[in-house]
Short mmCIF file of C-alpha atoms in Angstrom, two decimals:
data_model
loop_
_atom_site.label_atom_id
_atom_site.label_comp_id
_atom_site.label_asym_id
_atom_site.label_seq_id
_atom_site.Cartn_x
_atom_site.Cartn_y
_atom_site.Cartn_z
CA UNK A 206 0.33 -0.37 0.17
CA UNK A 207 1.36 3.72 -1.11
CA UNK A 208 1.76 6.05 1.79
CA UNK A 209 1.49 8.67 -1.01
CA UNK A 210 -1.19 11.85 -1.18
CA UNK A 211 -3.63 9.66 -3.35
CA UNK A 212 -6.44 10.66 -0.25
CA UNK A 213 -8.24 13.04 -1.71
CA UNK A 214 -8.05 16.69 -0.08
CA UNK A 215 -11.66 16.89 0.82
CA UNK A 216 -12.74 13.32 0.72
CA UNK A 217 -15.20 12.03 3.75
CA UNK A 218 -14.64 9.07 5.43
CA UNK A 219 -17.89 6.76 6.15
CA UNK A 220 -19.16 6.80 10.23
CA UNK A 221 -19.27 3.31 11.05
CA UNK A 222 -21.15 1.78 14.12
CA UNK A 223 -19.44 0.45 17.30
CA UNK A 224 -20.04 -2.33 18.71
CA UNK A 225 -18.22 -5.64 20.53
CA UNK A 226 -16.76 -7.83 18.37
CA UNK A 227 -18.06 -11.87 18.35
CA UNK A 228 -15.03 -13.88 20.05
CA UNK A 229 -13.61 -10.58 21.28
CA UNK A 230 -11.26 -11.91 24.46
CA UNK A 231 -12.82 -10.77 27.97
CA UNK A 232 -15.98 -10.58 26.44
CA UNK A 233 -18.64 -13.04 27.07
CA UNK A 234 -19.01 -15.70 24.68
CA UNK A 235 -15.11 -15.29 23.18
CA UNK A 236 -13.90 -18.11 21.38
CA UNK A 237 -10.63 -15.81 20.68
CA UNK A 238 -6.87 -16.69 21.76
CA UNK A 239 -5.31 -14.38 24.69
CA UNK A 240 -2.28 -14.46 22.50
CA UNK A 241 -3.95 -12.31 20.09
CA UNK A 242 -4.17 -9.67 22.22
CA UNK A 243 -0.61 -8.77 22.25
CA UNK A 244 0.22 -6.45 19.22
CA UNK A 245 2.47 -6.64 16.26
CA UNK A 246 5.46 -4.66 16.26
CA UNK A 247 6.11 -4.75 12.39
CA UNK A 248 10.14 -5.09 11.79
CA UNK A 249 12.07 -2.30 9.45
CA UNK A 250 10.70 -4.18 6.42
CA UNK A 251 7.31 -4.23 7.55
CA UNK A 252 6.96 -0.66 8.65
CA UNK A 253 8.07 0.29 5.02
CA UNK A 254 5.85 -2.13 3.06
CA UNK A 255 2.70 -0.82 5.40
CA UNK A 256 3.40 2.65 4.85
CA UNK A 257 5.33 2.50 1.20
CA UNK A 258 7.97 4.96 2.82
CA UNK A 259 11.58 3.86 3.45
CA UNK A 260 12.78 3.73 7.02
CA UNK A 261 15.08 7.21 5.84
CA UNK A 262 12.58 8.69 3.97
CA UNK A 263 10.31 8.75 7.35
CA UNK A 264 13.36 9.75 9.31
CA UNK A 265 13.07 12.67 7.14
CA UNK A 266 9.55 13.07 7.45
CA UNK A 267 9.95 13.17 11.16
CA UNK A 268 13.49 16.04 10.88
CA UNK A 269 10.96 17.93 8.50
CA UNK A 270 8.25 18.45 11.35
CA UNK A 271 10.76 18.26 13.94
CA UNK A 272 12.25 21.97 12.01
CA UNK A 273 8.61 23.31 11.91
CA UNK A 274 8.27 22.70 15.12
CA UNK A 275 11.30 24.38 16.42
CA UNK A 276 10.53 27.33 14.04
CA UNK A 277 7.02 27.97 15.58
CA UNK A 278 8.22 27.94 18.66
CA UNK A 279 10.77 29.98 18.30
CA UNK A 280 8.43 32.93 16.60
CA UNK A 281 6.39 32.43 19.65
CA UNK A 282 8.73 33.51 22.61
CA UNK A 283 10.90 35.83 20.20
CA UNK A 284 8.42 38.40 21.43
CA UNK A 285 9.38 37.11 24.85
CA UNK A 286 12.90 38.37 24.07
CA UNK A 287 12.00 41.58 23.29
CA UNK A 288 9.43 42.08 25.73
CA UNK A 289 10.94 45.44 27.55
CA UNK A 290 11.64 46.78 24.39
CA UNK A 291 7.79 46.52 23.47
CA UNK A 292 6.51 47.77 26.65
CA UNK A 293 8.50 50.64 25.97
CA UNK A 294 7.64 51.34 22.48
CA UNK A 295 3.58 50.93 23.00
CA UNK A 296 4.07 52.23 26.38
CA UNK A 297 2.01 49.73 28.11
CA UNK A 298 1.84 47.73 31.90
CA UNK A 299 2.55 44.28 32.67
CA UNK A 300 -0.80 42.89 32.40
CA UNK A 301 -0.86 44.19 28.84
CA UNK A 302 1.99 42.79 28.38
CA UNK A 303 0.69 39.59 29.39
CA UNK A 304 -2.30 39.87 27.19
CA UNK A 305 -0.16 39.64 24.20
CA UNK A 306 0.48 36.20 24.86
CA UNK A 307 -2.74 35.41 25.97
CA UNK A 308 -4.49 36.75 22.77
CA UNK A 309 -2.12 34.06 20.76
CA UNK A 310 -2.76 31.52 23.45
CA UNK A 311 -6.40 31.80 23.30
CA UNK A 312 -6.69 31.93 19.29
CA UNK A 313 -4.61 28.51 19.03
CA UNK A 314 -7.11 26.88 21.84
CA UNK A 315 -10.34 28.07 19.72
CA UNK A 316 -8.82 26.44 16.50
CA UNK A 317 -7.30 23.30 17.96
CA UNK A 318 -9.98 21.52 17.75
CA UNK A 319 -11.34 22.49 14.30
CA UNK A 320 -8.13 21.07 13.12
CA UNK A 321 -8.15 18.52 14.91
CA UNK A 322 -11.73 17.40 13.07
CA UNK A 323 -9.76 18.02 9.87
CA UNK A 324 -6.58 16.64 11.11
CA UNK A 325 -8.52 13.09 11.43
CA UNK A 326 -10.36 13.19 8.16
CA UNK A 327 -8.27 14.86 5.41
CA UNK A 328 -5.21 15.11 4.15
CA UNK A 329 -2.76 16.47 6.79
CA UNK A 330 -0.17 17.50 4.78
CA UNK A 331 -2.13 20.33 2.92
CA UNK A 332 -3.90 21.52 6.09
CA UNK A 333 0.05 22.06 7.58
CA UNK A 334 1.11 23.90 4.33
CA UNK A 335 -2.00 25.73 4.27
CA UNK A 336 -1.98 26.92 7.88
CA UNK A 337 2.27 27.40 7.94
CA UNK A 338 1.82 29.70 5.23
CA UNK A 339 -1.26 31.99 6.37
CA UNK A 340 1.56 32.25 9.46
CA UNK A 341 4.42 33.81 7.90
CA UNK A 342 2.53 36.15 6.33
CA UNK A 343 0.75 37.55 9.97
CA UNK A 344 3.79 37.47 11.04
CA UNK A 345 5.60 39.62 8.69
CA UNK A 346 2.70 42.02 8.89
CA UNK A 347 2.65 42.45 12.52
CA UNK A 348 6.27 44.18 12.05
CA UNK A 349 5.12 47.22 10.81
CA UNK A 350 2.04 47.94 13.39
CA UNK A 351 2.60 51.92 14.23
CA UNK A 352 3.05 52.92 17.98
CA UNK A 353 -0.52 53.82 18.65
CA UNK A 354 -2.00 50.27 16.55
CA UNK A 355 -1.19 48.49 19.98
CA UNK A 356 -4.40 46.72 19.36
CA UNK A 357 -3.37 45.64 16.07
CA UNK A 358 -0.03 43.59 17.27
CA UNK A 359 -3.08 41.61 19.34
CA UNK A 360 -4.85 40.90 16.06
CA UNK A 361 -2.51 39.65 14.49
CA UNK A 362 -0.98 37.52 17.53
CA UNK A 363 -3.97 35.81 17.76
CA UNK A 364 -4.40 35.26 14.34
CA UNK A 365 -0.72 33.90 14.33
CA UNK A 366 -2.61 30.85 16.32
CA UNK A 367 -3.96 29.55 12.99
CA UNK A 368 -0.52 28.16 11.89
CA UNK A 369 0.27 26.85 15.12
CA UNK A 370 -3.04 24.77 15.75
CA UNK A 371 -2.60 23.57 12.27
CA UNK A 372 0.87 21.90 12.85
CA UNK A 373 0.01 21.12 16.65
CA UNK A 374 -2.55 18.89 16.41
CA UNK A 375 -1.78 16.89 13.10
CA UNK A 376 2.30 16.62 13.11
CA UNK A 377 1.99 13.66 16.12
CA UNK A 378 -0.29 11.96 14.59
CA UNK A 379 2.05 11.93 11.55
CA UNK A 380 4.87 10.26 13.66
CA UNK A 381 2.53 7.49 15.29
CA UNK A 382 1.83 6.18 11.93
CA UNK A 383 5.02 6.35 10.51
CA UNK A 384 6.68 4.44 13.87
CA UNK A 385 5.40 1.97 17.01
CA UNK A 386 6.84 1.00 20.66
CA UNK A 387 10.13 2.23 21.45
CA UNK A 388 11.16 3.88 17.98
CA UNK A 389 7.83 6.69 18.11
CA UNK A 390 9.08 7.11 22.14
CA UNK A 391 12.27 8.08 20.19
CA UNK A 392 11.19 9.93 17.34
CA UNK A 393 8.91 11.98 19.62
CA UNK A 394 11.48 12.68 21.85
CA UNK A 395 13.51 14.03 18.31
CA UNK A 396 10.52 16.21 17.78
CA UNK A 397 9.69 17.19 21.23
CA UNK A 398 13.41 18.45 21.89
CA UNK A 399 12.03 21.14 19.51
CA UNK A 400 10.11 23.23 21.54
CA UNK A 401 12.50 23.88 24.61
CA UNK A 402 15.12 25.02 21.59
CA UNK A 403 13.22 26.22 19.17
CA UNK A 404 11.63 28.52 22.85
CA UNK A 405 15.58 29.06 23.73
CA UNK A 406 16.51 30.36 19.88
CA UNK A 407 13.64 32.60 20.24
CA UNK A 408 14.99 34.44 22.97
CA UNK A 409 18.38 34.44 21.55
CA UNK A 410 17.04 35.69 17.95
CA UNK A 411 14.86 38.40 19.87
CA UNK A 412 17.42 39.91 21.52
CA UNK A 413 20.62 39.25 18.93
CA UNK A 414 18.62 40.50 16.14
CA UNK A 415 16.92 43.34 17.90
CA UNK A 416 20.98 44.28 18.69
CA UNK A 417 22.36 43.89 14.90
CA UNK A 418 19.82 46.00 13.71
CA UNK A 419 19.06 48.47 16.44
CA UNK A 420 15.10 47.69 16.49
CA UNK A 421 13.21 45.41 17.88
CA UNK A 422 10.73 44.66 14.91
CA UNK A 423 13.18 42.95 12.90
CA UNK A 424 13.03 40.47 15.23
CA UNK A 425 9.61 39.50 14.08
CA UNK A 426 10.95 39.40 10.78
CA UNK A 427 13.06 35.83 11.16
CA UNK A 428 10.86 33.75 11.64
CA UNK A 429 8.22 34.26 8.18
CA UNK A 430 11.13 33.46 5.77
CA UNK A 431 12.44 30.09 7.39
CA UNK A 432 8.54 29.92 7.43
CA UNK A 433 8.57 30.14 3.60
CA UNK A 434 11.16 27.53 3.62
CA UNK A 435 9.19 25.02 6.07
CA UNK A 436 6.34 25.19 3.55
CA UNK A 437 8.47 24.00 0.69
CA UNK A 438 9.79 21.21 2.36
CA UNK A 439 6.22 20.25 3.75
CA UNK A 440 5.21 20.01 -0.06
CA UNK A 441 7.88 18.21 -1.29
CA UNK A 442 9.65 15.90 1.69
CA UNK A 443 6.34 15.00 3.82
CA UNK A 444 4.06 11.83 2.24
CA UNK A 445 0.82 11.05 3.86
CA UNK A 446 1.29 7.65 5.69
CA UNK A 447 -2.12 5.18 6.12
CA UNK A 448 -3.41 6.12 9.51
CA UNK A 449 -3.01 3.30 12.21
CA UNK A 450 -2.08 0.72 9.94
CA UNK A 451 1.25 0.17 11.76
CA UNK A 452 -0.43 -0.71 14.93
CA UNK A 453 -3.31 -3.22 13.25
CA UNK A 454 -3.00 -6.72 12.78
CA UNK A 455 -1.96 -7.95 9.25
CA UNK A 456 -5.65 -9.49 9.45
CA UNK A 457 -7.52 -6.26 11.30
CA UNK A 458 -10.33 -4.58 9.31
CA UNK A 459 -9.20 -0.85 8.27
CA UNK A 460 -10.20 1.88 11.11
CA UNK A 461 -12.68 4.55 10.07
CA UNK A 462 -13.72 7.33 11.86
CA UNK A 463 -16.67 7.59 13.55
CA UNK A 464 -18.71 11.10 14.41
CA UNK A 465 -17.35 14.19 15.94
CA UNK A 466 -19.74 13.61 19.14
CA UNK A 467 -19.02 10.30 19.51
CA UNK A 468 -15.09 10.81 19.27
CA UNK A 469 -15.68 13.58 22.29
CA UNK A 470 -17.75 11.06 24.44
CA UNK A 471 -14.70 8.11 24.02
CA UNK A 472 -12.43 11.02 25.26
CA UNK A 473 -14.43 11.66 28.05
CA UNK A 474 -14.74 8.22 28.72
CA UNK A 475 -10.92 7.78 29.11
CA UNK A 476 -9.23 8.75 32.47
CA UNK A 477 -5.70 8.74 31.41
CA UNK A 478 -5.98 10.94 28.85
CA UNK A 479 -8.18 13.60 31.16
CA UNK A 480 -6.04 13.18 34.04
CA UNK A 481 -2.49 13.31 31.81
CA UNK A 482 -4.63 16.47 30.00
CA UNK A 483 -4.88 18.40 33.61
CA UNK A 484 -1.21 17.75 34.12
CA UNK A 485 -0.10 18.79 31.13
CA UNK A 486 -2.17 21.80 31.49
CA UNK A 487 -0.23 22.77 35.10
CA UNK A 488 2.86 22.16 32.64
CA UNK A 489 1.99 24.70 30.39
CA UNK A 490 0.69 27.04 33.12
CA UNK A 491 4.52 26.76 34.90
CA UNK A 492 6.15 27.28 31.11
CA UNK A 493 3.85 29.78 29.83
CA UNK A 494 4.97 32.25 32.49
CA UNK A 495 8.47 31.72 32.85
CA UNK A 496 7.96 32.10 29.00
CA UNK A 497 7.34 35.24 29.02
CA UNK A 498 8.04 37.06 32.75
CA UNK A 499 11.83 35.61 33.55
CA UNK A 500 13.78 37.25 31.06
CA UNK A 501 11.80 40.10 32.59
CA UNK A 502 12.27 39.14 36.07
CA UNK A 503 15.83 38.37 35.68
CA UNK A 504 15.60 42.20 34.91
CA UNK A 505 14.25 43.32 37.52
CA UNK A 506 16.60 41.53 39.91
CA UNK A 507 19.44 42.73 38.26
CA UNK A 508 18.15 46.03 38.49
CA UNK A 509 17.37 45.66 42.22
CA UNK A 510 21.00 43.95 43.02
CA UNK A 511 22.49 47.06 41.02
CA UNK A 512 24.34 44.54 38.69
CA UNK A 513 22.40 47.16 35.56
CA UNK A 514 20.80 50.06 34.89
CA UNK A 515 17.01 50.21 34.72
CA UNK A 516 15.18 50.21 31.88
CA UNK A 517 13.71 53.80 31.27
CA UNK A 518 11.46 55.16 28.98
CA UNK A 519 12.54 56.31 25.74
CA UNK A 520 15.85 54.01 26.61
CA UNK A 521 16.57 50.51 24.67
CA UNK A 522 16.50 47.83 27.46
CA UNK A 523 19.96 46.57 27.17
CA UNK A 524 20.28 43.28 29.30
CA UNK A 525 21.90 39.73 28.82
CA UNK A 526 18.92 38.03 30.56
CA UNK A 527 17.10 37.07 27.33
CA UNK A 528 20.67 35.38 25.73
CA UNK A 529 21.25 33.67 29.34
CA UNK A 530 17.90 32.52 29.73
CA UNK A 531 17.62 31.44 26.09
CA UNK A 532 20.46 29.20 26.24
CA UNK A 533 19.56 27.33 29.62
CA UNK A 534 15.94 26.76 27.96
CA UNK A 535 17.62 25.16 24.85
CA UNK A 536 20.08 23.14 27.60
CA UNK A 537 17.34 22.01 29.71
CA UNK A 538 15.13 21.58 27.18
CA UNK A 539 17.23 18.82 25.38
CA UNK A 540 18.22 17.17 28.73
CA UNK A 541 14.78 16.97 30.18
CA UNK A 542 13.57 15.53 27.29
CA UNK A 543 16.11 12.93 26.60
CA UNK A 544 16.27 12.19 30.09
CA UNK A 545 12.29 12.06 31.17
CA UNK A 546 12.48 9.37 27.22
CA UNK A 547 15.64 7.33 28.36
CA UNK A 548 14.45 7.34 32.07
CA UNK A 549 10.77 6.17 31.24
CA UNK A 550 12.02 3.49 28.43
CA UNK A 551 14.23 1.68 31.23
CA UNK A 552 11.52 1.68 33.82
CA UNK A 553 8.82 0.49 31.63
CA UNK A 554 10.19 -3.04 31.64
CA UNK A 555 9.61 -3.46 35.30
CA UNK A 556 6.52 -1.53 35.88
CA UNK A 557 3.74 -0.44 32.52
CA UNK A 558 2.83 2.68 34.83
CA UNK A 559 6.65 3.89 34.10
CA UNK A 560 5.25 6.72 31.78
CA UNK A 561 3.00 9.19 34.10
CA UNK A 562 5.56 8.01 37.23
CA UNK A 563 7.60 9.52 35.36
CA UNK A 564 5.83 12.48 35.08
CA UNK A 565 5.03 13.28 38.08
CA UNK A 566 8.41 13.09 39.68
CA UNK A 567 8.88 15.69 36.94
CA UNK A 568 6.37 18.55 37.89
CA UNK A 569 6.97 17.84 42.30
CA UNK A 570 10.44 17.88 41.28
CA UNK A 571 10.64 21.06 39.79
CA UNK A 572 7.86 23.05 42.62
CA UNK A 573 10.49 23.52 44.87
CA UNK A 574 13.67 24.44 42.98
CA UNK A 575 11.24 26.84 40.54
CA UNK A 576 10.43 28.63 44.24
CA UNK A 577 13.95 28.54 45.34
CA UNK A 578 14.68 30.41 42.01
CA UNK A 579 12.75 33.03 42.81
CA UNK A 580 13.17 33.70 46.96
CA UNK A 581 17.08 33.74 45.99
CA UNK A 582 16.62 36.49 43.06
CA UNK A 583 17.61 39.33 45.19
CA UNK A 584 20.55 37.94 46.96
CA UNK A 585 22.40 35.95 43.96
CA UNK A 586 21.22 35.73 40.75
CA UNK A 587 24.18 33.03 40.17
CA UNK A 588 21.76 30.78 42.85
CA UNK A 589 18.82 31.84 41.03
CA UNK A 590 19.85 30.80 37.35
CA UNK A 591 21.00 27.31 39.14
CA UNK A 592 17.66 26.32 40.48
CA UNK A 593 15.97 27.43 37.16
CA UNK A 594 18.42 25.17 35.24
CA UNK A 595 17.65 22.27 37.88
CA UNK A 596 13.40 23.44 37.60
CA UNK A 597 13.18 23.30 33.98
CA UNK A 598 15.46 20.18 33.38
CA UNK A 599 12.81 18.47 35.50
CA UNK A 600 9.72 20.02 33.98
CA UNK A 601 11.14 19.13 30.90
CA UNK A 602 10.73 15.26 31.58
CA UNK A 603 6.94 15.55 30.30
CA UNK A 604 6.56 16.80 26.70
CA UNK A 605 7.79 13.49 24.80
CA UNK A 606 6.37 11.61 27.33
CA UNK A 607 2.63 13.05 27.74
CA UNK A 608 2.41 12.71 24.00
CA UNK A 609 3.25 8.92 23.57
CA UNK A 610 0.80 8.55 26.61
CA UNK A 611 -2.07 10.15 23.91
CA UNK A 612 -1.38 8.17 21.35
CA UNK A 613 -0.66 5.09 23.27
CA UNK A 614 -4.42 5.78 24.72
CA UNK A 615 -6.16 6.88 22.19
CA UNK A 616 -7.12 5.02 18.91
CA UNK A 617 -5.85 6.67 15.60
CA UNK A 618 -9.14 7.68 14.30
CA UNK A 619 -8.93 10.08 17.06
CA UNK A 620 -5.62 11.41 17.62
CA UNK A 621 -5.87 14.98 15.74
CA UNK A 622 -8.85 15.07 18.18
CA UNK A 623 -7.35 14.21 21.43
CA UNK A 624 -4.48 16.63 20.41
CA UNK A 625 -6.69 19.08 20.23
CA UNK A 626 -8.90 18.95 22.79
CA UNK A 627 -5.58 18.63 24.99
CA UNK A 628 -4.72 22.01 23.57
CA UNK A 629 -7.50 23.45 24.20
CA UNK A 630 -7.61 22.01 27.50
CA UNK A 631 -3.97 23.02 29.02
CA UNK A 632 -4.38 26.25 27.32
CA UNK A 633 -7.68 27.69 28.31
CA UNK A 634 -6.81 26.73 32.13
CA UNK A 635 -2.62 26.66 31.61
CA UNK A 636 -0.43 29.52 29.25
CA UNK A 637 -3.47 31.21 28.29
CA UNK A 638 -4.67 33.13 30.99
CA UNK A 639 -1.08 32.66 32.72
CA UNK A 640 0.92 35.01 31.78
CA UNK A 641 -2.22 37.76 31.96
CA UNK A 642 -2.30 36.89 35.26
CA UNK A 643 0.69 36.81 36.36
CA UNK A 644 0.85 40.86 35.43
CA UNK A 645 -2.64 41.11 36.97
CA UNK A 646 -1.30 40.01 40.42
CA UNK A 647 1.82 41.74 39.84
CA UNK A 648 0.04 45.40 38.46
CA UNK A 649 -2.21 45.02 41.60
CA UNK A 650 0.74 44.72 43.94
CA UNK A 651 2.76 47.35 43.12
CA UNK A 652 -0.30 49.60 43.03
CA UNK A 653 -0.75 48.48 46.92
CA UNK A 654 3.55 50.08 47.45
CA UNK A 655 5.18 52.67 46.91
CA UNK A 656 6.40 53.29 43.20
CA UNK A 657 10.52 52.11 43.11
CA UNK A 658 12.25 49.11 41.18
CA UNK A 659 12.39 47.09 44.13
CA UNK A 660 8.31 46.90 44.47
CA UNK A 661 8.12 46.26 40.81
CA UNK A 662 10.95 43.49 41.46
CA UNK A 663 8.74 42.00 44.32
CA UNK A 664 5.32 41.97 42.82
CA UNK A 665 6.62 40.14 39.81
CA UNK A 666 8.24 37.87 41.88
CA UNK A 667 5.44 36.98 44.59
CA UNK A 668 3.21 36.59 41.37
CA UNK A 669 5.69 33.96 39.95
CA UNK A 670 5.51 31.35 43.28
CA UNK A 671 2.10 30.51 41.94
CA UNK A 672 3.91 28.45 39.14
CA UNK A 673 5.41 26.09 41.89
CA UNK A 674 2.05 25.81 43.68
CA UNK A 675 0.24 24.36 40.10
CA UNK A 676 3.33 22.17 39.06
CA UNK A 677 2.33 20.05 42.47
CA UNK A 678 -1.23 20.27 41.45
CA UNK A 679 0.10 18.52 37.96
CA UNK A 680 1.97 15.98 39.85
CA UNK A 681 -0.63 15.11 41.54
CA UNK A 682 -3.08 14.21 38.12
CA UNK A 683 0.24 12.31 37.25
CA UNK A 684 -0.20 10.02 39.90
CA UNK A 685 -3.83 10.05 39.01
CA UNK A 686 -3.27 8.71 35.60
CA UNK A 687 -0.82 6.32 36.86
CA UNK A 688 -3.61 4.33 37.90
CA UNK A 689 -5.72 3.84 34.54
CA UNK A 690 -3.30 3.92 32.79
CA UNK A 691 -2.11 -0.02 31.93
CA UNK A 692 -6.53 -0.90 31.32
CA UNK A 693 -6.92 1.83 28.99
CA UNK A 694 -3.70 1.19 26.89
CA UNK A 695 -5.32 -2.54 26.66
CA UNK A 696 -8.56 -1.15 25.63
CA UNK A 697 -7.03 1.09 22.39
CA UNK A 698 -4.93 -1.70 21.23
CA UNK A 699 -7.76 -4.13 21.37
CA UNK A 700 -10.05 -1.82 19.43
CA UNK A 701 -6.90 -1.08 16.83
CA UNK A 702 -6.67 -4.55 16.49
CA UNK A 703 -10.61 -5.63 15.57
CA UNK A 704 -11.20 -7.53 18.81
CA UNK A 705 -13.25 -4.81 20.58
CA UNK A 706 -15.82 -2.00 19.40
CA UNK A 707 -16.73 0.48 22.10
CA UNK A 708 -20.79 0.58 22.41
CA UNK A 709 -22.09 3.91 21.25
CA UNK A 710 -25.56 5.52 21.86
CA UNK A 711 -27.60 3.41 19.22
CA UNK A 712 -25.40 0.30 20.68
CA UNK A 713 -29.32 -0.21 22.73
CA UNK A 714 -30.17 -3.19 20.99
CA UNK A 715 -31.27 -6.54 20.98
CA UNK A 716 -30.48 -9.88 18.92
CA UNK A 717 -33.37 -11.75 17.67
CA UNK A 718 -33.91 -14.24 15.52
CA UNK A 719 -35.63 -13.66 12.21
CA UNK A 720 -35.90 -15.56 8.31
CA UNK A 721 -33.50 -18.19 9.88
CA UNK A 722 -30.67 -15.96 11.22
CA UNK A 723 -30.38 -13.04 14.32
CA UNK A 724 -30.75 -9.68 13.62
CA UNK A 725 -30.23 -6.46 15.57
CA UNK A 726 -33.15 -4.72 16.37
CA UNK A 727 -33.70 -1.73 18.85
CA UNK A 728 -34.82 -2.61 21.69
CA UNK A 729 -38.27 0.08 21.37
CA UNK A 730 -38.96 -2.22 18.34
CA UNK A 731 -39.83 -5.02 20.18
CA UNK A 732 -43.51 -5.92 22.05
CA UNK A 733 -42.71 -8.08 25.78
#
């Protein structure tokens, strides 16, 4: 079977009725062999035969997706790298600054279910091409906004969410359809390396391009050009693999999409998916807050310590903190993602609940270090950086593992919808509001104290301490995930192999004899 783009761009698959399959292990009347429950793991030749793509081509597709993921996060955090300059240019306060990220995340969150629905049904390659091309144009346009049109900057940052939503909900499902088992975990870890590395490069590019060009607007003109390259690579390199084929038994029927409401009902009944999404929401809350406010907090810390002159109106804000924090984010991201995947892979051999337990350990461990980083900022900037390094490393252990959990507890035809739902939940309760909330708390505290640089520092310090508490709550959610993970994974495997189907709302039927054979009819049609 060819893994080409032969699937029509706007071809709607038929809905299928869900119901128990005769002979399903564990169901009444089962005649199936228990050994058939174990999923087949194709070898390299088997994967090539199923997907129609060579191992090298599959790896090249992952590399392209990784590049675009890096570019997305680089663009997102370029704004944070020049945030003090944006505040000076538009003459805005902390709450309005936080609104820049909140508007973007809110748009991203609203559009994610749309692209999740489309990604489960239509050609994923073309959806990503269109979204990224639109995102590149809007990002370029945002760099030409005059100082009296701050609302227009908010609008363009909101429209950038189109490109992010079109990509983030779809790309992991392509990787899931190219690889299985440990190969998939490794490829996901490579893919999610791009999040912290891209975030760090965003800080670095923002601060350095501004310094070289002498104007922060040029920092927003770097990623659109790279976005054009991304669209060309998508169009020329990426091929559409068959959904879920690498996870099915050779004699299993192909999976067909169900209705969107059926997908949502199934996801709502999946406790591992819901709890892991809540845990990831805590990760998003903490990372969203730190991403926007950490460089500004470190700058204010240096001002209080007398190491840096204050950023006055009309002057360019000169500080190395965006560069240093960007480097730390890159390094801790690579270290944390790799460490999390490797620890989880080794522990899985003896503990099938290793994935959520590693995520819980990462979040619970990061909380005290992030608190210490904030508490030590007035005394030693070096100690602050050390604790940030440890805290971000532990926090980064979650990225690839959470994605892997979603892919093995959700069946292939619902994965883009599940990605979209997780994005909505994590952003709605996480980083959509956390930058604005931190800025709002900071502004309220500043108004209750006499104006001074120390007051600005302390207000942001106290508001950021909320992150440590939220991180601990996320760790508890992952501990809850560990309770359900084995059962939910097994159910997804049986469904993919054609050994189990979920009961839907129309399955209130009984079997009655009719003309020499059994027929399923609605209960309401039978008079008793």
